[in-house]
Coordinates of C-alpha atoms in Angstrom, one line a residue:
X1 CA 0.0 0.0 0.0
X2 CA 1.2 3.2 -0.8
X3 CA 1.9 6.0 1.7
X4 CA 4.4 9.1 1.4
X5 CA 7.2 9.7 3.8
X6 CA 6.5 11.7 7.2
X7 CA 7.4 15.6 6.3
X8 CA 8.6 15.7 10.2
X9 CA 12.4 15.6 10.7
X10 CA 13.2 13.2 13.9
X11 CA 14.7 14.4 16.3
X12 CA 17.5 11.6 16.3
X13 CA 18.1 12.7 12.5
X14 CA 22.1 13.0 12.2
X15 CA 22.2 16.6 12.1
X16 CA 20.8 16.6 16.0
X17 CA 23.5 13.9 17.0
X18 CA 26.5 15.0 15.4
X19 CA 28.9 17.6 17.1
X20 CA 28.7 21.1 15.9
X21 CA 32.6 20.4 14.2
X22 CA 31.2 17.4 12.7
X23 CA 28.4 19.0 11.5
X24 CA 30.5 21.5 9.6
X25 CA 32.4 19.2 7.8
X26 CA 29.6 17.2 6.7
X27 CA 28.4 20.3 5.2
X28 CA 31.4 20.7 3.0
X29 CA 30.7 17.0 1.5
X30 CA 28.4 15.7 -1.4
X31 CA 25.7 14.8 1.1
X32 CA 24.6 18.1 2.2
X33 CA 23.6 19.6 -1.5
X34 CA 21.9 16.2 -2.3
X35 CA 20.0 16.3 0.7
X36 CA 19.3 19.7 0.1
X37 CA 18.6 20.0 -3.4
X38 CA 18.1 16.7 -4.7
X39 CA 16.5 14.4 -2.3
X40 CA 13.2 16.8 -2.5
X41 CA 12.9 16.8 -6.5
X42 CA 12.1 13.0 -5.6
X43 CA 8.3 13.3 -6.3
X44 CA 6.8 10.4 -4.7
X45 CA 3.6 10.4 -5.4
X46 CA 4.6 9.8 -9.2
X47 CA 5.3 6.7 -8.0
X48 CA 2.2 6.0 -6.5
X49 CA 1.2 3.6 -9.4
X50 CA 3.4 1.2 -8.5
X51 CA 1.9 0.1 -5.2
X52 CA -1.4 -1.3 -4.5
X53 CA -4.1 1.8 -3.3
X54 CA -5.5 0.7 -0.4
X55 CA -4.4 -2.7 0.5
X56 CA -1.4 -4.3 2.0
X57 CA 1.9 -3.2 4.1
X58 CA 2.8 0.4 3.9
X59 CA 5.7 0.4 1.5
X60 CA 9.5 1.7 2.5
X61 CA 9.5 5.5 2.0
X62 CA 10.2 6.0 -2.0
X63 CA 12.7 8.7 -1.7
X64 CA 14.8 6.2 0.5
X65 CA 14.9 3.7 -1.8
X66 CA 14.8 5.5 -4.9
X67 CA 17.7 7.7 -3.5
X68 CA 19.7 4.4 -2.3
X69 CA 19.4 3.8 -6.6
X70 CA 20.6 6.9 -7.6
X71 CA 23.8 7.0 -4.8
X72 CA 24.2 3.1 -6.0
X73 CA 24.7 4.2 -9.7
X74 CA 26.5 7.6 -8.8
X75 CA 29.4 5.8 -7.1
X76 CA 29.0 2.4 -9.4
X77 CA 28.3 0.1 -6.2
X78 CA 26.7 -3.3 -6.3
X79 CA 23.3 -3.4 -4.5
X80 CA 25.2 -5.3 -1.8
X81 CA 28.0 -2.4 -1.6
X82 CA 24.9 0.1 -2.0
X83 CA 23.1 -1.5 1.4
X84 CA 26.0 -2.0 3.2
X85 CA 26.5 2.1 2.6
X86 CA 23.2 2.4 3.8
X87 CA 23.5 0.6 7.3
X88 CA 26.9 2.0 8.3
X89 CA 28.0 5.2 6.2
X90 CA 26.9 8.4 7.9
X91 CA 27.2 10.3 4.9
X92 CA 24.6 8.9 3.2
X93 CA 22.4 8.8 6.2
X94 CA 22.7 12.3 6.1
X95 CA 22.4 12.6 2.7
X96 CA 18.9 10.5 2.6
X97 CA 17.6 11.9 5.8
X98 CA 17.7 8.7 8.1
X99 CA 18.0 8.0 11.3
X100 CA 20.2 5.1 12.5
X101 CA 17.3 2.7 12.8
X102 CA 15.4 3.8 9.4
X103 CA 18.8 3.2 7.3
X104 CA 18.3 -0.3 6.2
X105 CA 16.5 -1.7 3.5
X106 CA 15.9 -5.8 2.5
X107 CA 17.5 -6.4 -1.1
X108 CA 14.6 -7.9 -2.4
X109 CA 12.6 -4.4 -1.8
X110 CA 15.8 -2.6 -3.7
X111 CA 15.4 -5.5 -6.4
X112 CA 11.5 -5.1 -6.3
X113 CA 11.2 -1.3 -6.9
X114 CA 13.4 -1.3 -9.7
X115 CA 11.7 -4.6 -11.2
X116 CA 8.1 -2.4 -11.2
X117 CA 10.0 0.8 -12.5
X118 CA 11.0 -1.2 -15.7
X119 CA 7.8 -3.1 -15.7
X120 CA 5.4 -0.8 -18.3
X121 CA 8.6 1.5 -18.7
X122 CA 8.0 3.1 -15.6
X123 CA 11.5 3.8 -15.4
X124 CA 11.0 6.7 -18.2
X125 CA 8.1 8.3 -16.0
X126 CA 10.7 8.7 -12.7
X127 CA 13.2 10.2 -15.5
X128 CA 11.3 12.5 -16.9
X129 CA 9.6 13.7 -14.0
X130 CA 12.4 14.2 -12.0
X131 CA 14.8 15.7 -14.8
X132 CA 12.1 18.6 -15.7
X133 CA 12.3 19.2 -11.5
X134 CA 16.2 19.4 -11.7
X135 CA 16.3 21.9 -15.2
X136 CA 13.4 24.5 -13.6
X137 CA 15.7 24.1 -9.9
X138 CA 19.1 24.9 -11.9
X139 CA 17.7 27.1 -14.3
X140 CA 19.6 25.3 -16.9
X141 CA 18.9 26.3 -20.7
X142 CA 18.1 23.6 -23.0
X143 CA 18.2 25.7 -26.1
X144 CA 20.6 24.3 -27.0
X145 CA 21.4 20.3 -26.8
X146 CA 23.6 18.0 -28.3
X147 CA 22.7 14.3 -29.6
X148 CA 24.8 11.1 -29.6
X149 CA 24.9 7.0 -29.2
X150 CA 26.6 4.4 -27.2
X151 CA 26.4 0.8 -27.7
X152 CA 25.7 -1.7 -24.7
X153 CA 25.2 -5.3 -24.0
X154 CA 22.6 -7.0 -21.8
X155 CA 24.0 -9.9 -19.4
X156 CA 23.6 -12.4 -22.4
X157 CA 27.1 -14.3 -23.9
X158 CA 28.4 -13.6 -26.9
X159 CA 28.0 -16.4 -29.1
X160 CA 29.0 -17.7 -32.4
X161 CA 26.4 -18.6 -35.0
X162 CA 27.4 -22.5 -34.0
X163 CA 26.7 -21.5 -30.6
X164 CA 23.5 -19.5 -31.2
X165 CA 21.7 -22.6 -33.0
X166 CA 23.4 -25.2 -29.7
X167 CA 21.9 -22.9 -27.5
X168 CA 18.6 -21.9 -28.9
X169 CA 18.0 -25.6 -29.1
X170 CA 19.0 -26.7 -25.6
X171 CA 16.5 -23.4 -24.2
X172 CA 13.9 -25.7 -26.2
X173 CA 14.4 -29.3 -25.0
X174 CA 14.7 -27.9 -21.9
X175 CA 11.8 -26.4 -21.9
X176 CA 9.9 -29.1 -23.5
X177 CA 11.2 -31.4 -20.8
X178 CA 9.8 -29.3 -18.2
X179 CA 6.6 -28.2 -19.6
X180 CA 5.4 -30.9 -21.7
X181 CA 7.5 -34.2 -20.7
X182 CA 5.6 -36.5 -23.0
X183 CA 6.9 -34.8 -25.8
X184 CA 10.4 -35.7 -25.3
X185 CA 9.9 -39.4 -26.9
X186 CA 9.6 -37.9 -29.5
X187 CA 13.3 -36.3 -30.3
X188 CA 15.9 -38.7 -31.1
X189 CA 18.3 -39.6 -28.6
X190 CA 21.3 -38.9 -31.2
X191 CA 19.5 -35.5 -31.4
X192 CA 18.8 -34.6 -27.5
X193 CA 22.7 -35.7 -26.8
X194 CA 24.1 -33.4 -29.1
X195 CA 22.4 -30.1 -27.5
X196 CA 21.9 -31.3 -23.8
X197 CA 23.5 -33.3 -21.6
X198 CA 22.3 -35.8 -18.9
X199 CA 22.3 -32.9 -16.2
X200 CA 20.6 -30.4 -18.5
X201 CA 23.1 -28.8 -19.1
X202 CA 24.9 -27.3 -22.6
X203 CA 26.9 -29.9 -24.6
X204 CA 30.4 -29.9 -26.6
X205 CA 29.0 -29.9 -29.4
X206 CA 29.3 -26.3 -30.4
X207 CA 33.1 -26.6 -29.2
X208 CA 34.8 -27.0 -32.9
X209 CA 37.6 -26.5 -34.8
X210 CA 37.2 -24.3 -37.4
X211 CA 37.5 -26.9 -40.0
X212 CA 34.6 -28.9 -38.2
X213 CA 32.6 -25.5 -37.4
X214 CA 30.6 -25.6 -40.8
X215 CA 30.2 -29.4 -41.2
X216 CA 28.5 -28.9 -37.3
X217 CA 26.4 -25.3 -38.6
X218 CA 24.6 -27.6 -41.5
X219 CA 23.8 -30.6 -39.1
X220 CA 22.5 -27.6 -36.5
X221 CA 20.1 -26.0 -39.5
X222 CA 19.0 -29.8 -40.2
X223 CA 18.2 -30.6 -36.4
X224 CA 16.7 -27.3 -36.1
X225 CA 14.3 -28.1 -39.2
X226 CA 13.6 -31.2 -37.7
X227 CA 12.7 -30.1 -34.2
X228 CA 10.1 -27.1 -35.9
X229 CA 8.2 -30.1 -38.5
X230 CA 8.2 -32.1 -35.1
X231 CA 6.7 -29.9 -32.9
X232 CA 4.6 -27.8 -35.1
X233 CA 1.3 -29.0 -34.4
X234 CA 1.7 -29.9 -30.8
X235 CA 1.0 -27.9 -27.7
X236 CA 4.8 -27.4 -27.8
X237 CA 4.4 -25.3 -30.1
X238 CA 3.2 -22.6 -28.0
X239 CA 6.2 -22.2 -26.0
X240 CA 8.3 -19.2 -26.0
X241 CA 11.5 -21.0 -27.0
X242 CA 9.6 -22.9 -29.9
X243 CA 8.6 -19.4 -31.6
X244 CA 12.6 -18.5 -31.4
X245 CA 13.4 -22.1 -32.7
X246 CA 10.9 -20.8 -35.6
X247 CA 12.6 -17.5 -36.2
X248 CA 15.8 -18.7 -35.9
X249 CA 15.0 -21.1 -38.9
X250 CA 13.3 -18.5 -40.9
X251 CA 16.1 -16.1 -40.5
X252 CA 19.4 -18.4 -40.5
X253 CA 18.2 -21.1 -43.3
X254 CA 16.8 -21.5 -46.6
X255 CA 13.7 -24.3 -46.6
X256 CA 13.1 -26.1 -50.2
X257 CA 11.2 -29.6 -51.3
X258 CA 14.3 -31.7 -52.1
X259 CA 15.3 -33.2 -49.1
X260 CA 19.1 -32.5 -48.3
X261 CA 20.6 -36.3 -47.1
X262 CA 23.4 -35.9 -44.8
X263 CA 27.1 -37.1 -45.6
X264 CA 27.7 -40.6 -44.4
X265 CA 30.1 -38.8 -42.1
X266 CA 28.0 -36.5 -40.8
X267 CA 27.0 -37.0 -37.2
X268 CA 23.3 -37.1 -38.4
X269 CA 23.5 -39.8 -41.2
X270 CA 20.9 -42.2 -41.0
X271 CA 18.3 -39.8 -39.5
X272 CA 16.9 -38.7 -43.1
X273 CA 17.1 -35.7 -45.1
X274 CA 15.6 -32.3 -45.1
X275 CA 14.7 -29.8 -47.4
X276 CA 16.6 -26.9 -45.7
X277 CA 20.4 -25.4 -46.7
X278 CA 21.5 -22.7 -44.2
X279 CA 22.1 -19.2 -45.7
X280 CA 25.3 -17.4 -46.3
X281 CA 26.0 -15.9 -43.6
X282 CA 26.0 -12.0 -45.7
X283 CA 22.2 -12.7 -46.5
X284 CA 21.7 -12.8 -42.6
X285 CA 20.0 -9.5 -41.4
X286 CA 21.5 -7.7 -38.5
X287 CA 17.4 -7.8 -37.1
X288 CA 18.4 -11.6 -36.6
X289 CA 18.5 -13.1 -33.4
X290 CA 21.5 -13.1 -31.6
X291 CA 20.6 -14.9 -28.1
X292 CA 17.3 -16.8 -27.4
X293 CA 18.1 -15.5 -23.9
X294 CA 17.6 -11.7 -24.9
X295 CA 15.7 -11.8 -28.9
X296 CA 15.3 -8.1 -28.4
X297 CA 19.0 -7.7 -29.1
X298 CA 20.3 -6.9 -32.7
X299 CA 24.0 -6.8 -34.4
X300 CA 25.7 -3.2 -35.8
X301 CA 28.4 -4.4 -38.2
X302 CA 30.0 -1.5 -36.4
X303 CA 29.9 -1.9 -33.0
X304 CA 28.4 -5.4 -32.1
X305 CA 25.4 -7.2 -30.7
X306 CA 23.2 -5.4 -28.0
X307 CA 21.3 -2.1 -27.8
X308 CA 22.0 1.3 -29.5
X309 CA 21.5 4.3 -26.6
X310 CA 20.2 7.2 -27.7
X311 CA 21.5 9.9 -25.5
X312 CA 21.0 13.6 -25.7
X313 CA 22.0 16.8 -22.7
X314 CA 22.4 20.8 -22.7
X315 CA 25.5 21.9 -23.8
X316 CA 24.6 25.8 -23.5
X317 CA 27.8 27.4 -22.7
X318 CA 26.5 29.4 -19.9
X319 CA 24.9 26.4 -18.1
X320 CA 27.1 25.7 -14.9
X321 CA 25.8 22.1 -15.0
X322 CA 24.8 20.3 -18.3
X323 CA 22.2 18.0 -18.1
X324 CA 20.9 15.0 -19.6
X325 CA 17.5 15.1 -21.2
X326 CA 16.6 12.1 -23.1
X327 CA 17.6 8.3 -23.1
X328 CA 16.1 5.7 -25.3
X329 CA 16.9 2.4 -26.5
X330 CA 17.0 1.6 -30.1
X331 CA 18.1 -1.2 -31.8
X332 CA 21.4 -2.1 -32.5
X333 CA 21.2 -2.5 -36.7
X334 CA 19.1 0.8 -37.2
X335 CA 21.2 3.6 -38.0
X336 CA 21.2 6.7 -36.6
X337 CA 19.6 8.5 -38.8
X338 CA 15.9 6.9 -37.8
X339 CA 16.5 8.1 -34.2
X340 CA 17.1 12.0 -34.6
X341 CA 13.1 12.6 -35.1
X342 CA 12.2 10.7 -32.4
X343 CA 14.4 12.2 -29.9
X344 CA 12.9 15.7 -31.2
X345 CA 9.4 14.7 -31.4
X346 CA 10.2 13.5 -27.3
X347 CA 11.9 16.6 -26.2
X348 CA 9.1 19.1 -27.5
X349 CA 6.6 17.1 -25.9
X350 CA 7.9 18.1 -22.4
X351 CA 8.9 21.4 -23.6
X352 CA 12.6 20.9 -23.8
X353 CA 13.0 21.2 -27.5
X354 CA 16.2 23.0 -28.7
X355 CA 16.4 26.2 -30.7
X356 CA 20.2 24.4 -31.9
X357 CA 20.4 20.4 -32.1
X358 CA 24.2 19.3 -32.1
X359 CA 24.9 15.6 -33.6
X360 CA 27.1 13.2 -35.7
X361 CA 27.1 13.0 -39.6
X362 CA 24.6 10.1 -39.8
X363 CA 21.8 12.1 -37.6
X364 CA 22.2 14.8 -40.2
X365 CA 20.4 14.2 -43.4
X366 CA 18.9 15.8 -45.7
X367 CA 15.2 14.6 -45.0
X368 CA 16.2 15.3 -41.1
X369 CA 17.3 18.8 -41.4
X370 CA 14.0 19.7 -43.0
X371 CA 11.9 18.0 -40.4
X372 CA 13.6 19.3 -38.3
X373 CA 13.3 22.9 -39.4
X374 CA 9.7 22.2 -39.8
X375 CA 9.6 21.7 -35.7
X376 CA 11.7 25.1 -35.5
X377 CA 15.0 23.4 -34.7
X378 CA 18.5 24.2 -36.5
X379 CA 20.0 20.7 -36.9
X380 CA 23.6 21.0 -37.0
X381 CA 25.8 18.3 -37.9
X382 CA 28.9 17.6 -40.5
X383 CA 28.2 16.9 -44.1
X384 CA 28.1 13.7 -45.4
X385 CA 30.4 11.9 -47.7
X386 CA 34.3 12.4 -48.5
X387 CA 35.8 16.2 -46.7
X388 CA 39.2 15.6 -49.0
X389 CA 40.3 18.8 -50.3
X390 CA 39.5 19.8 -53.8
X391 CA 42.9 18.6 -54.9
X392 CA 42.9 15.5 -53.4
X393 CA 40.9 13.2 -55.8
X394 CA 42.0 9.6 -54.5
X395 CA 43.1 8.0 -50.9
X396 CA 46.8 8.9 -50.8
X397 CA 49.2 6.7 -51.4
X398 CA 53.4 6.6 -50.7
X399 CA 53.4 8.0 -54.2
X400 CA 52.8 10.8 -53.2
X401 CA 55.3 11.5 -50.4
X402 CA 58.8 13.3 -52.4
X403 CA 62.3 14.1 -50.8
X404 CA 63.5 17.8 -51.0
X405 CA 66.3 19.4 -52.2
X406 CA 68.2 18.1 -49.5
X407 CA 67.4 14.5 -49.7
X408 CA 64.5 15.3 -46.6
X409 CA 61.4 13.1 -46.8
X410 CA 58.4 15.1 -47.3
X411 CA 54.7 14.1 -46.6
X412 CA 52.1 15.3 -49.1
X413 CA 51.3 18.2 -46.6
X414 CA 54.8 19.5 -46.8
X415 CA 55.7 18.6 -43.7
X416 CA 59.2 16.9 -43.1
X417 CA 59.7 13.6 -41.6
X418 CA 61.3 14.0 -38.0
X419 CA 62.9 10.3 -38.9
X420 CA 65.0 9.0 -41.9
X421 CA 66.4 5.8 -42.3
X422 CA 67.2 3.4 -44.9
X423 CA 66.7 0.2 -43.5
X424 CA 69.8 -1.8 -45.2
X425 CA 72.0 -1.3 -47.6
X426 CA 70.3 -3.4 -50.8
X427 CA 67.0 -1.3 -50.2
X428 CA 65.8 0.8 -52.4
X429 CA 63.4 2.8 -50.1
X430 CA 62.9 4.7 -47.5
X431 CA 61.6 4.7 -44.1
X432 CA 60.0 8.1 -43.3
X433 CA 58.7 8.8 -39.3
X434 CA 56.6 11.8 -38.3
X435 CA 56.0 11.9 -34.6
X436 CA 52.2 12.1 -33.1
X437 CA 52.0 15.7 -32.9
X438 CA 52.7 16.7 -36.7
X439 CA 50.0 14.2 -38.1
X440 CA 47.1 14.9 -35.4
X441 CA 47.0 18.4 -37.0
X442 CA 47.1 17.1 -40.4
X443 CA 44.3 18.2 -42.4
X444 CA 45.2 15.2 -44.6
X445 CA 45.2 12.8 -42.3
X446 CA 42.3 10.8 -43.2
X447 CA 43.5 10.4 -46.6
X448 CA 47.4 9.5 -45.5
X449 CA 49.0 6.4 -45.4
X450 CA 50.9 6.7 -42.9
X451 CA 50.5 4.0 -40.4
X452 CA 51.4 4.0 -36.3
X453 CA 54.4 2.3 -35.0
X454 CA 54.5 1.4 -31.1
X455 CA 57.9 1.1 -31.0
X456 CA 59.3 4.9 -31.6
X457 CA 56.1 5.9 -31.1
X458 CA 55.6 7.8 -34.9
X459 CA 53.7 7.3 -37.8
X460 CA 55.9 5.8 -40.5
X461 CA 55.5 5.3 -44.6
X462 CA 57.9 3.8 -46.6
X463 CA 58.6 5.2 -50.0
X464 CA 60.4 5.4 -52.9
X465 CA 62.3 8.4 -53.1
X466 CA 61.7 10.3 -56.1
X467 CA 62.8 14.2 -56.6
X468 CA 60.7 17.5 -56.0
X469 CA 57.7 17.5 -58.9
X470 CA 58.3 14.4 -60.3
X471 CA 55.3 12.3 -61.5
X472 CA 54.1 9.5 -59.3
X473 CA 55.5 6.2 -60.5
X474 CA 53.2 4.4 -63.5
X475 CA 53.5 0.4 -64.4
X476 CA 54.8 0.9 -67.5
X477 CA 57.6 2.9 -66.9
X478 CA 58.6 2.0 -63.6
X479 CA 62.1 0.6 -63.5
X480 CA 61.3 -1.7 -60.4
X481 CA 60.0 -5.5 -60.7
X482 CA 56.0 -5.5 -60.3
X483 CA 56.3 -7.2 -57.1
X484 CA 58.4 -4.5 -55.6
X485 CA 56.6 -1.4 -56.5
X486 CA 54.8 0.2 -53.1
X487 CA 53.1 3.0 -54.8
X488 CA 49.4 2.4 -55.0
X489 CA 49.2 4.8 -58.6
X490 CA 49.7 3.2 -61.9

């Protein structure tokens, strides 16, 4: 049942029990302005809805345990570490308002309150409510904002696509053992032993060699074909894990009318063919599914499989604090691009629409800048596509670096190499350094081969020297065997 915290300060509150020396020094640490300033922007009774009205035990006071969340993430504690704080660290009973005996709270309430705040996404009411209370108490400016994305990972394994079809198979049988155990006659023995072993467990079998990795993949995609035809029409069928053995098949595998008979070698033979080839692995979506323990998860060819966060905050130059004002999830294998008129569409819906909108190259399109224009918003972002100077047609290539008058190495910037050395007598080139500092600066830098060396800690090329104007080499006038030549121009 819900009920808000008593207004009335106890009188065994830490600021009553502490010396007056004590006291003063407390005030000069992080607990004072939190209990000050943010411990009251904790609305509670926006969290109401997640208690029962009028029924029940009066819940632990919201602030508390809502507070104990945001100290837990502010100093990247465990919830363990984050209770333990609570029962014995006076700073934070001062910073929460406790007394000695109202600083404790069970785990499982900790664990329950954040369960219901991402049940029904919750979690987005408490952040917007209380972030609108912290901008109109700081007077911060959200003219102007800027817009970016970080990749995460839930607490799901990484997998290879060997051990994605091993796994998604074994999250089946196990299942089907536990929900519908007179099923299981029906899966070959052969079959069950390669996915789960006799304590339920994950087998070997996705454990290969590389050699032996695609031999396993195509017996996979036929037990997988198998177990779907098998099941289809049986109340197993209306498990969870079925629908991903389903999608997994739909999305990994091609399904024809000739049969496919396995090699005599192949740990399958003798358990009859199936119409189904697995795809190449290119003509898999990034949309696929990448655990059947989290199928919300996609893959960025970039970055990886897991979540893409969309993350935007002030960044008005007179703000004393900067402040973040919108966090969604998006999936991994949509680009960036999809998210900018979402995140605007958001932000003027609780009034905090910029004037100026900062972001990356791909948030900046064409189709964006004029929606967002439409919505009174200046989208600002780099241009898309190649920035090479006018001059610089094609990537760069050691062509293009030349030696001076004096025999100094010279990049295609003009600048001269801080290191020159000919690495043995027979060569016919040479190695040109240029320490960190030069190439940072570089407006060609993009476009340079130059390439980092750990050792001496520059960026080194290595060219053949060729005089002050001189054409780049070309194939059918260069003096050097084919195999020799390192310009990249012919």
């Amino acid at each position: 049942m819900f009920r808000k915290r008593d207004s009335q300060s106890s009188l065994f509150g830490t600021s009553n029990l502490m010396p007056a020396a004590k006291q003063q020094r407390v005030a000069k640490t992080w607990a004072a302005p939190f209990r000050e300033r943010a411990l009251p922007l904790i609305e509670e009774d926006v969290f109401a809805r997640l208690y029962c009205a009028d029924n029940g035990r009066p819940n632990r006071p919201v602030q508390t345990v809502f507070g104990v969340l945001l100290l837990k993430e502010m100093f990247g504690l465990t919830d363990a570490e984050a209770l333990e704080q609570l029962e014995f660290n006076v700073l934070w009973h001062h910073a929460l308002d406790l007394t000695l005996e109202e600083a404790h709270l069970p785990q499982k309430t900790l664990h329950n309150f954040r369960a219901r705040l991402m049940a029904d996404d919750q979690g987005r009411l408490a952040f917007e409510t209380t972030t609108g209370r912290i901008l109109a108490a700081l007077g911060t400016d959200v003219s102007r904002q800027r817009l970016d994305s970080t990749h995460v990972m839930s607490n799901m394994a990484v997998r290879t696509r060997l051990g994605l079809f091993c796994e998604t198979m074994r999250v089946f049988l196990k299942d089907l053992e536990k929900q519908h155990p007179q099923l299981t006659a029906a899966v070959p023995v052969r079959l069950w032993r390669r996915y789960v072993k006799g304590d339920g467990t994950a087998s070997g079998y996705q454990d290969a060699r590389s050699s032996a990795g695609r031999r396993r993949l195509e017996v996979c995609a036929r037990d997988l074909y198998r177990l779907c035809t098998e099941f289809a029409d049986t109340p197993a069928a209306a498990l969870a894990s079925y629908g991903l053995l389903q999608r997994l098949l739909e999305e990994q595998c091609a399904v024809g009318v000739s049969p496919q008979e396995p090699h005599d070698d192949a740990d399958d033979a003798g358990e009859g063919g199936v119409p189904v080839i697995l795809k190449a692995k290119h003509n898999v979506t990034g949309s696929s599914l990448q655990s059947p323990h989290d199928p919300d998860a996609t893959y960025s060819g970039h970055k990886g499989k897991g979540y893409s966060v969309q993350v935007s905050e002030t960044c008005g130059p007179d703000n004393e604090t900067q402040i973040i004002t919108h966090v969604s999830v998006t999936d991994a294998c949509v680009s960036d691009a999809q998210a900018t008129m979402p995140v605007l569409g958001d932000l003027d819906e609780r009034d905090m629409r910029p004037d100026e909108l900062v972001a990356d190259t791909l948030y900046g399109s064409a189709e964006n800048a004029m929606a967002a224009e439409a919505m009174r918003t200046e989208l600002v972002s780099p241009v898309g596509g190649s920035t090479a100077p006018e001059d610089t047609a094609t990537k760069l290539s050691a062509a293009d670096f030349e030696m001076d008058a004096e025999g100094t190495g010279r990049c295609p910037a003009g600048h001269a190499a801080d290191t020159q050395q000919v690495p043995n007598a027979r060569s016919q080139r040479v190695l040109l350094g240029f320490v960190q500092a030069t190439c940072a600066a570089c407006p060609l830098r993009s476009y340079c081969p130059v390439t980092w060396h750990a050792p001496t800690q520059t960026y080194t090329v290595r060219i053949y020297p060729r005089a002050p104007g001189a054409s780049p080499a070309r194939a059918d006038r260069c003096d050097l065997p084919r195999t020799l030549c390192d310009t990249r121009r012919h």
